[in-house]
PDB file of C-alpha atoms in Angstrom:
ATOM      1  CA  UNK S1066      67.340  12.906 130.535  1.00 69.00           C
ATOM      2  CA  UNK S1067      63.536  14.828 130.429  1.00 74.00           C
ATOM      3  CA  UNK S1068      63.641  14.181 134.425  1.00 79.00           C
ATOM      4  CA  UNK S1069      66.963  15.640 134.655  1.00 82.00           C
ATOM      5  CA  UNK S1070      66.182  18.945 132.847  1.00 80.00           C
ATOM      6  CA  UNK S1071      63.175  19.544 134.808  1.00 83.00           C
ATOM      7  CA  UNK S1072      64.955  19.027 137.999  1.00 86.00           C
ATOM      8  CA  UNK S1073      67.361  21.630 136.804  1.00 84.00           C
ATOM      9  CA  UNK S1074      64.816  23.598 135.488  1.00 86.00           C
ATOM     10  CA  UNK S1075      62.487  23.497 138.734  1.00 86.00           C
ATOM     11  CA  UNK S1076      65.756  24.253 140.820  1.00 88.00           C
ATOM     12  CA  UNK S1077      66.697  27.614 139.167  1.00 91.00           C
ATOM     13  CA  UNK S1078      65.715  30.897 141.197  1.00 92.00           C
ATOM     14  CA  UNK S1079      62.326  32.654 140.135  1.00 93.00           C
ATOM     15  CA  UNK S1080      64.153  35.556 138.193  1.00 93.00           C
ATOM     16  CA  UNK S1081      66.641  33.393 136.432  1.00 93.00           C
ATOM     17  CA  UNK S1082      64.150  31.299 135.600  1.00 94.00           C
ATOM     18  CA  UNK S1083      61.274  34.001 134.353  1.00 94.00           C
ATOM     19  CA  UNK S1084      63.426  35.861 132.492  1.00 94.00           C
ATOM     20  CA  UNK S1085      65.041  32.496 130.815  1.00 93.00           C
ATOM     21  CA  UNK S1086      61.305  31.181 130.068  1.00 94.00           C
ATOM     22  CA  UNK S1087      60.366  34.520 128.223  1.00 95.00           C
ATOM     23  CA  UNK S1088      63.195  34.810 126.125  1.00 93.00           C
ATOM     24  CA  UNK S1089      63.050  31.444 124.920  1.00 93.00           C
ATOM     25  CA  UNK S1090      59.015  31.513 124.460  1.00 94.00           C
ATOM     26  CA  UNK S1091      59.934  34.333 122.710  1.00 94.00           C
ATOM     27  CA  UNK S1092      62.097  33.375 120.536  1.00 92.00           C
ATOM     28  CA  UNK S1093      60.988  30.754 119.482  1.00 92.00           C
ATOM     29  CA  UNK S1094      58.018  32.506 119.082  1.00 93.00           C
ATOM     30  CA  UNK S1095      59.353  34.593 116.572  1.00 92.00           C
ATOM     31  CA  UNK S1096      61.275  31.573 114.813  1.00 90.00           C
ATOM     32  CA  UNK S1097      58.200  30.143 114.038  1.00 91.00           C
ATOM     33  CA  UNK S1098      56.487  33.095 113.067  1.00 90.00           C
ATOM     34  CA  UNK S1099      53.930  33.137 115.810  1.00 93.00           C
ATOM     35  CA  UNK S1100      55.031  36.433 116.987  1.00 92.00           C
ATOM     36  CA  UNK S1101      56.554  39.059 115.057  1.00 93.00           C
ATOM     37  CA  UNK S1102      59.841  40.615 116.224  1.00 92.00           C
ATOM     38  CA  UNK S1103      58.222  44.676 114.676  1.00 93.00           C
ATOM     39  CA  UNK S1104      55.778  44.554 117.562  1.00 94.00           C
ATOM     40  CA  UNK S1105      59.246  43.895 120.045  1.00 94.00           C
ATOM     41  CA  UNK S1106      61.767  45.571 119.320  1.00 93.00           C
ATOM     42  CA  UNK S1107      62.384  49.463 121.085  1.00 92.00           C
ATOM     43  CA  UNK S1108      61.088  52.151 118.802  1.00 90.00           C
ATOM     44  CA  UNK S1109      60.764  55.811 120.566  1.00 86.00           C
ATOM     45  CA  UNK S1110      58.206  56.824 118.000  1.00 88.00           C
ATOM     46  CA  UNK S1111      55.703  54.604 118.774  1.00 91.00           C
ATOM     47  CA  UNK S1112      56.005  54.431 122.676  1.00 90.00           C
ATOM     48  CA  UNK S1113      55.826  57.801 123.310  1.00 87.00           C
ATOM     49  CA  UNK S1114      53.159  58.600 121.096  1.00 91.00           C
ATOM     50  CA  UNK S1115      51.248  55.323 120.422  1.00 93.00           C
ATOM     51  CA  UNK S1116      51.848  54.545 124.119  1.00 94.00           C
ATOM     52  CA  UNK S1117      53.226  50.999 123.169  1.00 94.00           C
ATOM     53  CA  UNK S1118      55.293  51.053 126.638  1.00 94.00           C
ATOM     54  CA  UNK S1119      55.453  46.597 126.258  1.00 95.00           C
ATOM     55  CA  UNK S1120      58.496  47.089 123.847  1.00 95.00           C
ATOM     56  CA  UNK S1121      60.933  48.727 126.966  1.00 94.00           C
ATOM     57  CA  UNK S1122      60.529  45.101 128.189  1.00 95.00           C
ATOM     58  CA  UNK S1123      60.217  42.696 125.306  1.00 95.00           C
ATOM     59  CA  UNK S1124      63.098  44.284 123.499  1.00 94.00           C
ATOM     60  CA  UNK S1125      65.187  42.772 125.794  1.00 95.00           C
ATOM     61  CA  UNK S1126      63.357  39.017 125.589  1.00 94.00           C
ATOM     62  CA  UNK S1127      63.985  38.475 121.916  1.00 93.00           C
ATOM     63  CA  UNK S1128      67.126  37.244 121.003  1.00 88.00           C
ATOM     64  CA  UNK S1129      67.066  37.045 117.319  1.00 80.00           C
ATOM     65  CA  UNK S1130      67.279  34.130 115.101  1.00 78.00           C
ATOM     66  CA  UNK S1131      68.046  30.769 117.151  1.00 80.00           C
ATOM     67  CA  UNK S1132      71.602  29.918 116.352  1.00 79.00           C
ATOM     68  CA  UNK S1133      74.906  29.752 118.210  1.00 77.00           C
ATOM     69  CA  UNK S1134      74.629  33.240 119.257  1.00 79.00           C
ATOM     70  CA  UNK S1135      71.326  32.508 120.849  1.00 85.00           C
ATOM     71  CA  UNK S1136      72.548  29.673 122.641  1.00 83.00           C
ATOM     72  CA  UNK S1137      75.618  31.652 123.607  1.00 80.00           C
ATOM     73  CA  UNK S1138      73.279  34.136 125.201  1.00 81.00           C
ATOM     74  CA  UNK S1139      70.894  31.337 126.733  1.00 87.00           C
ATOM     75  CA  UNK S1140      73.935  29.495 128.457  1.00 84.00           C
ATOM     76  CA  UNK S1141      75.100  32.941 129.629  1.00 80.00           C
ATOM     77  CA  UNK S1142      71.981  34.053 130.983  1.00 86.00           C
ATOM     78  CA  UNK S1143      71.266  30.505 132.877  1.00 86.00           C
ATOM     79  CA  UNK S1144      74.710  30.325 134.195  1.00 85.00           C
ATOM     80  CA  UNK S1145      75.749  33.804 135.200  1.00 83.00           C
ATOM     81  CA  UNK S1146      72.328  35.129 135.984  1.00 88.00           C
ATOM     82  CA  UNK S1147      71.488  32.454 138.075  1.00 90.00           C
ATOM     83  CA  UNK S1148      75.213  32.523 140.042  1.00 88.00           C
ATOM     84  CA  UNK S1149      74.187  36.173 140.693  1.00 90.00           C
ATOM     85  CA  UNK S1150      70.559  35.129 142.023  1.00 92.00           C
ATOM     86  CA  UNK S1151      72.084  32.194 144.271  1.00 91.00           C
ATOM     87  CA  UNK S1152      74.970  33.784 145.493  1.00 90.00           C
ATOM     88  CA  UNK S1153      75.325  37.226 145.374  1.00 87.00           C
ATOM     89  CA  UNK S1154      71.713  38.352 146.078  1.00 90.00           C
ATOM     90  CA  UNK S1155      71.335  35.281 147.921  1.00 90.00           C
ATOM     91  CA  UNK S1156      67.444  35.736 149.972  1.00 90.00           C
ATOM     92  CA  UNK S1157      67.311  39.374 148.287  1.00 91.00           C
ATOM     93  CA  UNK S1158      65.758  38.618 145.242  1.00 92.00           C
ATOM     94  CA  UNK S1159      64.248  42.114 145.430  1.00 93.00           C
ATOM     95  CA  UNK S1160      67.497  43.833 145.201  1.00 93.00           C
ATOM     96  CA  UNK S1161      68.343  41.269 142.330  1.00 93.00           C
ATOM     97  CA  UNK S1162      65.661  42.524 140.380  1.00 94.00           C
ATOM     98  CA  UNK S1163      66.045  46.011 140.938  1.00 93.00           C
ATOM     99  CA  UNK S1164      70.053  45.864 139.641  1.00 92.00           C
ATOM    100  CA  UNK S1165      68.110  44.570 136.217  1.00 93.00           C
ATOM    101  CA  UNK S1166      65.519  46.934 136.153  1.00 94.00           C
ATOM    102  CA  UNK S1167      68.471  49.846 136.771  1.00 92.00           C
ATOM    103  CA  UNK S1168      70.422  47.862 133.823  1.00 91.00           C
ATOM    104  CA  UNK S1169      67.902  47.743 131.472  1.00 93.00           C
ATOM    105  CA  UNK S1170      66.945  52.114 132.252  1.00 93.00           C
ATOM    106  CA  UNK S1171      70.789  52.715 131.268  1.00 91.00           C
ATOM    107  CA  UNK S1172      70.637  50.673 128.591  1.00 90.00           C
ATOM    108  CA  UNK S1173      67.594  52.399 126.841  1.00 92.00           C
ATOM    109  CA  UNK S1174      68.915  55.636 127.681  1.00 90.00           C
ATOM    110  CA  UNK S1175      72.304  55.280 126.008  1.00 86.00           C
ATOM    111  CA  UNK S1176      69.495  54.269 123.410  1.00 85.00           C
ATOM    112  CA  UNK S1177      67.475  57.724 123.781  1.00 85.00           C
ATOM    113  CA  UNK S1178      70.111  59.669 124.207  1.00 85.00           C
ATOM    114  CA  UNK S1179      72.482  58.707 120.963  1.00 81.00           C
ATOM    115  CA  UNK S1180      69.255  58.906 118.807  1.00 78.00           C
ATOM    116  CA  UNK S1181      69.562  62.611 119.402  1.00 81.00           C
ATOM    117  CA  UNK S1182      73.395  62.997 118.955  1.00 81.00           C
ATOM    118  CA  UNK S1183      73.621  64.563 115.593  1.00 79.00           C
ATOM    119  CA  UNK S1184      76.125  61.928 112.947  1.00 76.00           C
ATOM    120  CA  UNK S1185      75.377  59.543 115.811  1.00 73.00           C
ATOM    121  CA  UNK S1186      71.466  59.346 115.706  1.00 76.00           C
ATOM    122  CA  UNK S1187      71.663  56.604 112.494  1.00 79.00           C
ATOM    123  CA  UNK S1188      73.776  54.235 114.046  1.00 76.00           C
ATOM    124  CA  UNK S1189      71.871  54.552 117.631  1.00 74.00           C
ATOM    125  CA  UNK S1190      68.732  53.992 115.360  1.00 77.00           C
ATOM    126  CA  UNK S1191      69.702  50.812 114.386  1.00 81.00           C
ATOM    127  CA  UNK S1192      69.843  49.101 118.233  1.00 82.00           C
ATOM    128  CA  UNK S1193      66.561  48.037 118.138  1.00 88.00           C
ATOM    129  CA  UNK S1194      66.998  45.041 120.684  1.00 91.00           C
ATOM    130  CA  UNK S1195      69.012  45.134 123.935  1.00 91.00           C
ATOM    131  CA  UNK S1196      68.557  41.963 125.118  1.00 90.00           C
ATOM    132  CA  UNK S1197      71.930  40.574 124.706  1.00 86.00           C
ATOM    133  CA  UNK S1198      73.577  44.344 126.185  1.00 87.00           C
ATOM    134  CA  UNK S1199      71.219  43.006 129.635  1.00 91.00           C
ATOM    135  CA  UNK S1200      73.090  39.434 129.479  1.00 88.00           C
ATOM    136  CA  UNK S1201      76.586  41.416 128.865  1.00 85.00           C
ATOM    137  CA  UNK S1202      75.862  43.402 131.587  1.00 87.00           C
ATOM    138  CA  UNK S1203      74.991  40.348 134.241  1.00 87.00           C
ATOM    139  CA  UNK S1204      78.362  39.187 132.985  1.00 83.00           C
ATOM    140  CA  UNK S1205      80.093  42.065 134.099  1.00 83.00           C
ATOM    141  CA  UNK S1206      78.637  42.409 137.228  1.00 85.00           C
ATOM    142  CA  UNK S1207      79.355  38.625 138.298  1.00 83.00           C
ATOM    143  CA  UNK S1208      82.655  38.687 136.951  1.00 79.00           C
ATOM    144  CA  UNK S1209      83.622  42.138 139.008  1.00 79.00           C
ATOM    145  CA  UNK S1210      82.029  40.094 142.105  1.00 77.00           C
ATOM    146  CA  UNK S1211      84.075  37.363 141.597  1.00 75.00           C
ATOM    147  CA  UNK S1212      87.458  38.733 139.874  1.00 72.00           C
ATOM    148  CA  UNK S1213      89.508  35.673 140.481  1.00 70.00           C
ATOM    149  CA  UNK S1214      87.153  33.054 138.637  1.00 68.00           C
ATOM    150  CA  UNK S1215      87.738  31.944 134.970  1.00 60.00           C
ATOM    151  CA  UNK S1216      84.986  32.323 132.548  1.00 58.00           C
ATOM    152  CA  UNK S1217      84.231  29.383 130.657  1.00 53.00           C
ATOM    153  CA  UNK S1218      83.186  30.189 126.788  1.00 54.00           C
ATOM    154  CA  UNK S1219      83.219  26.955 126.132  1.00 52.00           C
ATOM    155  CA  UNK S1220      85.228  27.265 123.073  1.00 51.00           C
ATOM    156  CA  UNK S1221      81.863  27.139 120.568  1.00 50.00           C
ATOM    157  CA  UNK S1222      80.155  29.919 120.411  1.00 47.00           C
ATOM    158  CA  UNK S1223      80.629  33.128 118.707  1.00 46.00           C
ATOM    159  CA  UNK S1224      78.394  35.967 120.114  1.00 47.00           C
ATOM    160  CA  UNK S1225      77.860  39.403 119.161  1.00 49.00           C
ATOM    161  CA  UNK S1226      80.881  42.028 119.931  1.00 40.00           C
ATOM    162  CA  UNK S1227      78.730  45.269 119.219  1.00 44.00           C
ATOM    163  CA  UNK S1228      77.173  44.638 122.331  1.00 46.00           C
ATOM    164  CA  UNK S1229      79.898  44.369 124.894  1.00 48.00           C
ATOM    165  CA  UNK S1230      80.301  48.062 125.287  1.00 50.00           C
ATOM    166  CA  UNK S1231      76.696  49.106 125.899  1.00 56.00           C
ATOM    167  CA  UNK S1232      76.552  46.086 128.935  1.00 71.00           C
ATOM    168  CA  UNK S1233      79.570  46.875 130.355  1.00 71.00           C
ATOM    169  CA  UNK S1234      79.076  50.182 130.605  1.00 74.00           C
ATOM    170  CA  UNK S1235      75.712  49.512 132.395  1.00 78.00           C
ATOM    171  CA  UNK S1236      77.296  46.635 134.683  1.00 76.00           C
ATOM    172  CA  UNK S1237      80.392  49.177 135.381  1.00 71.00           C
ATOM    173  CA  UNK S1238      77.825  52.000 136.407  1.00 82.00           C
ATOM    174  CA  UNK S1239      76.036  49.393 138.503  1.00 83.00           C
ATOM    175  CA  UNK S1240      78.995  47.921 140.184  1.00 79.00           C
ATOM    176  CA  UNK S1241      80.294  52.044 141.052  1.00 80.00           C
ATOM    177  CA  UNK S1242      76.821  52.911 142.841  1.00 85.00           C
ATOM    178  CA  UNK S1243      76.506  49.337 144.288  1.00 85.00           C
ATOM    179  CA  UNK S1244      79.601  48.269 145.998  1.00 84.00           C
ATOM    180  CA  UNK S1245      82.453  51.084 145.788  1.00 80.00           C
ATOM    181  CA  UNK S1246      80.471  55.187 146.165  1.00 81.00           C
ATOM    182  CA  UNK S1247      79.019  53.425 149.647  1.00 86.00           C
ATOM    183  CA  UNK S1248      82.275  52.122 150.412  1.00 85.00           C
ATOM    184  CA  UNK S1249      83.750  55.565 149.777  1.00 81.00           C
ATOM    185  CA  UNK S1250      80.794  57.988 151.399  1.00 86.00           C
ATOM    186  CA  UNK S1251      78.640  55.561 153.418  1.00 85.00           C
ATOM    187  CA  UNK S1252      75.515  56.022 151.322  1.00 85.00           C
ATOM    188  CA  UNK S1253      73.953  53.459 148.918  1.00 86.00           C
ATOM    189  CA  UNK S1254      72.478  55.549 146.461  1.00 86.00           C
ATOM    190  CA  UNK S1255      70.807  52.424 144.577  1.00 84.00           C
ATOM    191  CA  UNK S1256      69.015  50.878 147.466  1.00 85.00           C
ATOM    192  CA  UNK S1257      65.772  49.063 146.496  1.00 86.00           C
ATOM    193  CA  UNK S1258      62.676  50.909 146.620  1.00 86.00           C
ATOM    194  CA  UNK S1259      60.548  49.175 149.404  1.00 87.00           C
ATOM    195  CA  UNK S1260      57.867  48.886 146.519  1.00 86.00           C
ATOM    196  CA  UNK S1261      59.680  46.343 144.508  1.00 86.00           C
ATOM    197  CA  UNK S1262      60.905  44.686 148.469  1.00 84.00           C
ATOM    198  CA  UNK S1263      57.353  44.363 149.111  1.00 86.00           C
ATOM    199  CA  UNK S1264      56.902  42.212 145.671  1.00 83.00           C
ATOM    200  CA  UNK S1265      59.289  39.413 147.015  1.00 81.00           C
ATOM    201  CA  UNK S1266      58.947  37.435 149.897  1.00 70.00           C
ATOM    202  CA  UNK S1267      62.898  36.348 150.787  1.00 64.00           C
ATOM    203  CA  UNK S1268      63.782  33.902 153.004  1.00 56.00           C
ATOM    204  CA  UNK S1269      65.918  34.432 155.700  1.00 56.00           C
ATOM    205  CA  UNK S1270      69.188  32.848 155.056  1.00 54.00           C
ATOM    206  CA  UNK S1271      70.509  30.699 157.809  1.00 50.00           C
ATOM    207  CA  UNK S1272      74.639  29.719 157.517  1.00 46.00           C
ATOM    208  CA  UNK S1273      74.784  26.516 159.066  1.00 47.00           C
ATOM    209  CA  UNK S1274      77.574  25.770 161.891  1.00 49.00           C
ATOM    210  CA  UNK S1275      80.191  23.675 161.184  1.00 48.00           C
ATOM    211  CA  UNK S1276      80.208  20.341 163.523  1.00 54.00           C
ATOM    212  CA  UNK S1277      82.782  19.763 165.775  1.00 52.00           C
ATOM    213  CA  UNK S1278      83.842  23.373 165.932  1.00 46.00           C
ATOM    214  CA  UNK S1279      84.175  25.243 168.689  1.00 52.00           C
ATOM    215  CA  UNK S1280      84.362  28.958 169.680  1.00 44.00           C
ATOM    216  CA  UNK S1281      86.655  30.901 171.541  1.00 48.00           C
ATOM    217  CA  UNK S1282      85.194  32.937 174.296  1.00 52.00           C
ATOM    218  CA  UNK S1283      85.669  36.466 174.163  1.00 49.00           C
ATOM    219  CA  UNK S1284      88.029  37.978 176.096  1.00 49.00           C
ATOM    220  CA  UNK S1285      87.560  39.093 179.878  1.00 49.00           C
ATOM    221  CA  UNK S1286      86.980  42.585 179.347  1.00 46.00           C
ATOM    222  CA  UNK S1287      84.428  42.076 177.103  1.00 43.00           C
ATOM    223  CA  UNK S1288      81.919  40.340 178.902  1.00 40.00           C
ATOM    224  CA  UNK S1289      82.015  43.014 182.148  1.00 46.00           C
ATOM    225  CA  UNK S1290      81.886  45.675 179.253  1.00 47.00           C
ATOM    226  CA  UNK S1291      77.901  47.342 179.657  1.00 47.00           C
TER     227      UNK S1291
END
């Protein structure tokens, strides 16, 4: 059993499996009162002016009490997350973690922003961790990918509604500037910078041919066309 979650384990893609391995360290973490979830979760205040800039990433590693939510959220983000990695952004593990990094900007400026809506600012105040917005959002984008597959929820787990919006409005806004505006005007305006490219090394995929298959040849004119 051990053998076979290590295998499975050792056999997820490098972002699936970083981001999987923080939020559970995390977590835990926190559970046991090794870390504490004030110096986590996303406070303007004290980023901008204590220049605590770690809590625009670790508010989205910290999951909250371990319970069926959290395991909700962990089968979620090992199953859909790593679906995207391995098929999707198959060998462009860059791009992969660029559409995260553009998820997780959206998602703290809804943040931002709604703090400084007036009659809206208290209940913006009280999103403090957007970690399971991030795994809503890799949701969305997998399941707009693949429209005609059925999610599985297992049945078990309950999971946090109030979060649905924010990551589907930050999948939705991915999915537009991804796949349909450069299908409509032939420019991708969320192409990875070639810094974050030059942080992964991707494979080149290779498709293997089927055996026993065979070709046709092109037609005449093409092969006397220059």
């Amino acid at each position: 059993m051990a053998q076979a979650i290590e295998e499975w384990y050792k056999q997820m893609p490098v972002i699936t499996r970083s981001y999987l391995t923080a939020a559970v360290a995390i977590t835990i973490g926190c559970s046991l009162e090794i870390i504490s979830p004030y110096h986590l979760y996303l406070n303007p205040k004290l980023v901008v002016k204590h220049y605590q800039f770690w809590r625009l990433i670790t508010n989205f590693l910290y999951f909250r009490k371990m319970d069926l939510d959290f395991m909700f959220h962990m089968f979620f983000l090992a199953r859909y997350c790593k679906l995207l990695e391995e098929n999707t952004f198959r060998g462009r593990t860059a791009d992969f973690f660029y559409m995260l990094l553009f998820g997780a900007s959206v998602l703290t400026g809804i943040v931002l922003i709604g703090g400084m809506i007036p009659y809206l600012s208290a209940s913006f105040a009280r999103i403090i961790f957007l970690s399971n917005s991030l795994t809503f959002m890799m949701v969305y984008v997998w399941s707009k990918q693949n429209p005609f597959i059925h999610m599985s929820f297992l049945g078990l787990f309950t999971f946090t509604a109030a979060y649905l919006p924010w990551g589907m409005i930050a999948g939705h806004a991915y999915y537009f500037l991804e796949d349909v505006y450069p299908q409509m005007t032939g420019r991708r305006p969320l192409k990875t910078p070639s810094l974050i490219k030059a942080l992964f090394a991707d494979e080149d995929v290779v498709v293997a041919q089927p055996q026993n298959v065979r070709f046709a040849p092109p037609p005449a004119e093409e092969l006397h066309r220059d």
